[in-house]
Coordinates of C-alpha atoms in Angstrom, one line a residue:
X1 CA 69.0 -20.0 -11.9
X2 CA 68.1 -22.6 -9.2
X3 CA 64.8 -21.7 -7.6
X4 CA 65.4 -20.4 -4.3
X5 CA 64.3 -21.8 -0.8
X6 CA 63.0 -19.5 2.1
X7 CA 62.3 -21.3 5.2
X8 CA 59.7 -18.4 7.7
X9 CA 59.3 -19.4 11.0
X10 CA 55.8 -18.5 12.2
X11 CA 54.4 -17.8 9.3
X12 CA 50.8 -19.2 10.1
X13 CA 49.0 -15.6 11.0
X14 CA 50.0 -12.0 10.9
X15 CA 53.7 -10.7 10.1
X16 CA 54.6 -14.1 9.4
X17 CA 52.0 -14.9 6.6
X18 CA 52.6 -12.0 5.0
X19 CA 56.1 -12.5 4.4
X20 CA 55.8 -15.8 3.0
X21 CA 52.9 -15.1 0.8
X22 CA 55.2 -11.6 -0.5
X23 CA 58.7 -14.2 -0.8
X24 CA 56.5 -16.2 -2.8
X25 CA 54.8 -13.7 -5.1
X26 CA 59.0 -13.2 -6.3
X27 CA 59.0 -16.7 -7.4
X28 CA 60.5 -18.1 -4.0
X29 CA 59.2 -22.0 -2.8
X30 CA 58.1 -21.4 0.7
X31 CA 58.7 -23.3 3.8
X32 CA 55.5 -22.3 5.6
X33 CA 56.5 -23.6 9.6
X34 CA 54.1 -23.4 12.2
X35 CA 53.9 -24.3 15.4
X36 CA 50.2 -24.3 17.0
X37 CA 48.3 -22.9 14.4
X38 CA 48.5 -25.6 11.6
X39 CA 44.9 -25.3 9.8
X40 CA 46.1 -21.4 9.3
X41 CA 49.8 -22.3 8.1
X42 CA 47.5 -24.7 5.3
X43 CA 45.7 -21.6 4.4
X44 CA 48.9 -19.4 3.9
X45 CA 50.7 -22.2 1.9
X46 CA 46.8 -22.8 -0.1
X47 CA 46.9 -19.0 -0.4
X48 CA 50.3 -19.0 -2.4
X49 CA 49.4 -22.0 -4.2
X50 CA 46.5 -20.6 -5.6
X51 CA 48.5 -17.4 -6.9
X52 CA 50.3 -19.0 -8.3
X53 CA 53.4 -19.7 -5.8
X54 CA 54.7 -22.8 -4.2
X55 CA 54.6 -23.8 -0.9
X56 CA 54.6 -26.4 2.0
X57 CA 53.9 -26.3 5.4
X58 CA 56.2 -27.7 8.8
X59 CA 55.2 -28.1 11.9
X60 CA 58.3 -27.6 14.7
X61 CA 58.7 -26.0 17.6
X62 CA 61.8 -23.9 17.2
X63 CA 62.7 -23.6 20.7
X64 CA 63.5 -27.5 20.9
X65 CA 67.3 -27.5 19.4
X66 CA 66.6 -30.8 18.3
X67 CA 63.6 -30.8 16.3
X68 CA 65.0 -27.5 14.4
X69 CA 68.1 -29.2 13.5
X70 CA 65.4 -32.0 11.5
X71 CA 63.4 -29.4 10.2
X72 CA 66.4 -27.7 8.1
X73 CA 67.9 -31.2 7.6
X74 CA 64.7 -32.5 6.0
X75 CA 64.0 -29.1 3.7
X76 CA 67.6 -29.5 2.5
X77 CA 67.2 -33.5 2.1
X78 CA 63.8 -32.4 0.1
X79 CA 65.0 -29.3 -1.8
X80 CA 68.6 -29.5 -1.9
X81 CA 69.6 -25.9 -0.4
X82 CA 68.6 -23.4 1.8
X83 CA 68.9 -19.5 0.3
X84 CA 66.6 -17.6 2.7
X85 CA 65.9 -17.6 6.8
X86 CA 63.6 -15.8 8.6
X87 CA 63.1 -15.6 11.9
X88 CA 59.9 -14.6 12.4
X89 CA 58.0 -17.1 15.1
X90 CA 57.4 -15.0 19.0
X91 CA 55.0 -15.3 21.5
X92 CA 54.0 -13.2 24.5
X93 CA 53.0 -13.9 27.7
X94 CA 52.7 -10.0 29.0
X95 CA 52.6 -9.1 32.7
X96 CA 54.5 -6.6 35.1
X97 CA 57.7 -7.3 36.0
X98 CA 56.8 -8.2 40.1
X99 CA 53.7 -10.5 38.6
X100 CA 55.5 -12.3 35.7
X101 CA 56.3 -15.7 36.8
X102 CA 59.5 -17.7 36.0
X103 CA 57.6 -19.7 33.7
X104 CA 56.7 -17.2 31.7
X105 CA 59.8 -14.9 31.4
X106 CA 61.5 -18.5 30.4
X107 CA 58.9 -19.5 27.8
X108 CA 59.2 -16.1 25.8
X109 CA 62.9 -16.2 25.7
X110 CA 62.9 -19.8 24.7
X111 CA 60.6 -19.2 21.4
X112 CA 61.8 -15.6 20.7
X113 CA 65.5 -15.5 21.0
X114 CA 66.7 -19.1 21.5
X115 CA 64.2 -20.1 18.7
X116 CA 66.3 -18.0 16.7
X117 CA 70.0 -19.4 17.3
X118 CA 68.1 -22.8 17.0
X119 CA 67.1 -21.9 13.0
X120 CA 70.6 -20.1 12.7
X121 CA 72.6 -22.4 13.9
X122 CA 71.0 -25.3 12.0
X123 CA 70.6 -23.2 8.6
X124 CA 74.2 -22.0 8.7
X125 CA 75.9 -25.4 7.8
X126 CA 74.2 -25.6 4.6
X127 CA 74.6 -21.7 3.8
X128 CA 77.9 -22.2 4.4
X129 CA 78.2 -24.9 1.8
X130 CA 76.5 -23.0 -0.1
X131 CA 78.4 -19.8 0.3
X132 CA 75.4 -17.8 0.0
X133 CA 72.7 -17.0 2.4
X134 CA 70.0 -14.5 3.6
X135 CA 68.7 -14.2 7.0
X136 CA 66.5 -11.9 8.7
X137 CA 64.7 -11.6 12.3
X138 CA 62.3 -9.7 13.8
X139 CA 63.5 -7.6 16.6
X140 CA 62.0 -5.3 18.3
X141 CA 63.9 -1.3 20.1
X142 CA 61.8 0.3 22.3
X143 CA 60.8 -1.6 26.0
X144 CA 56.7 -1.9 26.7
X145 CA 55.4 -1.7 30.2
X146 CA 54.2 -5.2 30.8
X147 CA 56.9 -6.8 28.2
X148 CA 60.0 -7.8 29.5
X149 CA 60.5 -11.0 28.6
X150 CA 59.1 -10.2 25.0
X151 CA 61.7 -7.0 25.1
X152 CA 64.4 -9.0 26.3
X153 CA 64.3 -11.4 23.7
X154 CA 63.7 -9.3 20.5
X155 CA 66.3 -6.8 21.9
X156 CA 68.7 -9.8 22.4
X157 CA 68.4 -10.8 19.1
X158 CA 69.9 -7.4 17.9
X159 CA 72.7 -8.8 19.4
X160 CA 72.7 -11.8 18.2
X161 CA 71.9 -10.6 14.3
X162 CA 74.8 -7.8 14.6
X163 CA 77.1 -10.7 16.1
X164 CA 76.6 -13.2 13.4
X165 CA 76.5 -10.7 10.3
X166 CA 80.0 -10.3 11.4
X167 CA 81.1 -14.7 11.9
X168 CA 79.2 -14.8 8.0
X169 CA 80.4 -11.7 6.3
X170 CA 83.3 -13.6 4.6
X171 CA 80.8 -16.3 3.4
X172 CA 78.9 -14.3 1.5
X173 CA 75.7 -14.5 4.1
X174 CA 73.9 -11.3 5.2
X175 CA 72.5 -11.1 8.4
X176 CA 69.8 -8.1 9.4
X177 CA 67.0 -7.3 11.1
X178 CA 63.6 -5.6 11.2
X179 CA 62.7 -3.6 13.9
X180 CA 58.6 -3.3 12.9
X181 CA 57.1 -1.3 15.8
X182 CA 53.4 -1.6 16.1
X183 CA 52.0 -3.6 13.3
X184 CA 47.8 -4.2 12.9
X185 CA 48.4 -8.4 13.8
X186 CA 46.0 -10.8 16.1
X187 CA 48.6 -9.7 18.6
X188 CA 47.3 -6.0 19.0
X189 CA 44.4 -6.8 18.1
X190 CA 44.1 -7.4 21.9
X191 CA 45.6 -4.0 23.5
X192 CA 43.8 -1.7 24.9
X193 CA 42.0 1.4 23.7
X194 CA 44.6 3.2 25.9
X195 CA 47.2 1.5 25.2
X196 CA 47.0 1.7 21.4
X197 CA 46.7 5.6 21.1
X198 CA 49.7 5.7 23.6
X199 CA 51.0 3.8 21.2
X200 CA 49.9 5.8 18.7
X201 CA 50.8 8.9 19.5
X202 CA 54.6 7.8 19.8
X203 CA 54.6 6.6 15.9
X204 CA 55.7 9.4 14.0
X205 CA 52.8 8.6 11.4
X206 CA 50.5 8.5 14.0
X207 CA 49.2 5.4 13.0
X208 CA 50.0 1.2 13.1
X209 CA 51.6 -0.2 10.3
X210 CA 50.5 -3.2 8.1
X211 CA 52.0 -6.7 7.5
X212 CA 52.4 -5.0 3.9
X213 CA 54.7 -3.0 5.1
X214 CA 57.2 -5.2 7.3
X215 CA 56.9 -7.8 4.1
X216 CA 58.7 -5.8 1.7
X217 CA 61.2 -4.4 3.7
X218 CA 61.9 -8.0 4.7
X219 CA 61.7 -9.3 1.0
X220 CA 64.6 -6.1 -0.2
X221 CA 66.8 -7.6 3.0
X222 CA 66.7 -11.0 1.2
X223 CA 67.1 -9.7 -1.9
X224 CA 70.2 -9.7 -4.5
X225 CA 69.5 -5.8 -4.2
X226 CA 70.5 -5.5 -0.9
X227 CA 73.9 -8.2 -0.9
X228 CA 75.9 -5.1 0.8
X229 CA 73.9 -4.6 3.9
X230 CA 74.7 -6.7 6.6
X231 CA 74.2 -6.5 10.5
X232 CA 71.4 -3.7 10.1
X233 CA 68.4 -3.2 12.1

């Protein structure tokens, strides 16, 4: 069997890390991209290595079109194919609604949900080719107080990931996404007391989840094991 190729957008800290170093433990080369963070994306990639895995890290900005569209050209030019997307990269920029500036509405939705038609739109050409694919995003269900630009965009990409499963179905490319809720990352690190057992007391396990945990569901996505489930959350 060809090895394959997984290509995990953010995958310098938290969520992201985690699924790379979990694609990687199932014998899966690793495209480790960062955008900021680039001494952490070395230490995912030096993390895999040193298990065993293989990795490499990119640096790219998904929300410029552009410099995507290199970034996928380059792994294919390097590796040949393309088996496994995942869109994982987001940012926030929280405030209320009547204090959130343009800037900052427009920056969220520009990483979180364009970013992601940037890496789908420039994976699908070769997935195509290839007639075989696997993508998966991180979305997100429920609206936060303070988080309308990041709900916005992780509820648009439901849309966009229940769209698109249907425009690949007959190429033999799943499309789904993982709706993670409240997952112990740098990013909540910095809520609240209050705000985390509000948060709390709305999980049904009454507790946050781990990287672990959004990993493996996102590894069985991209999985031969799930090549009937499509357009999911």
């Amino acid at each position: 069997m060809e090895e394959k190729i997984a290509l995990v957008t953010g995958a310098s800290r938290g969520i992201g890390s985690q699924i790379a170093k979990t694609l990687a433990k199932k014998n899966i080369f690793v495209v480790v991209n960062y955008s900021g963070s680039k001494e952490k994306a070395e230490q995912t990639a030096e993390e895999i290595i040193n298990a065993g895995g293989k990795a490499v890290v990119y640096g790219c900005d998904i929300s410029d079109f552009y410099a995507t569209e290199d970034m996928v050209k380059e792994i294919v030019k390097q590796y040949g194919r393309l088996d496994i997307l995942i869109n994982n990269a987001g940012i926030t920029k929280d405030n209320l609604i009547m204090r959130m500036s343009e800037a900052d509405f427009d920056r969220v939705i520009e990483v979180n949900l364009k970013g992601a038609f940037n890496t789908i739109h420039a994976a699908a050409r070769q997935m195509i080719r290839q007639k075989s694919g696997k993508i998966a995003s991180v979305s997100g269900v429920l609206g936060n107080a303070g988080q309308a630009n990041y709900a916005a965009a992780k509820a648009g990409i439901i849309g966009l990931t229940k769209t698109i499963a249907r425009e690949f179905a007959g190429r033999n490319i799943q499309v789904n996404a993982v709706a993670p809720g409240f997952i112990e990352t740098d990013m909540t690190e910095k809520l609240s007391d209050t705000i985390r057992e509000q948060a709390t007391q709305q999980i049904p396990m009454k507790k946050f989840g781990h990287p672990e945990d959004v990993a493996e569901a996102v590894a069985f996505l991209t999985s031969d094991a799930a090549s009937y489930i499509t357009g999911q959350v």
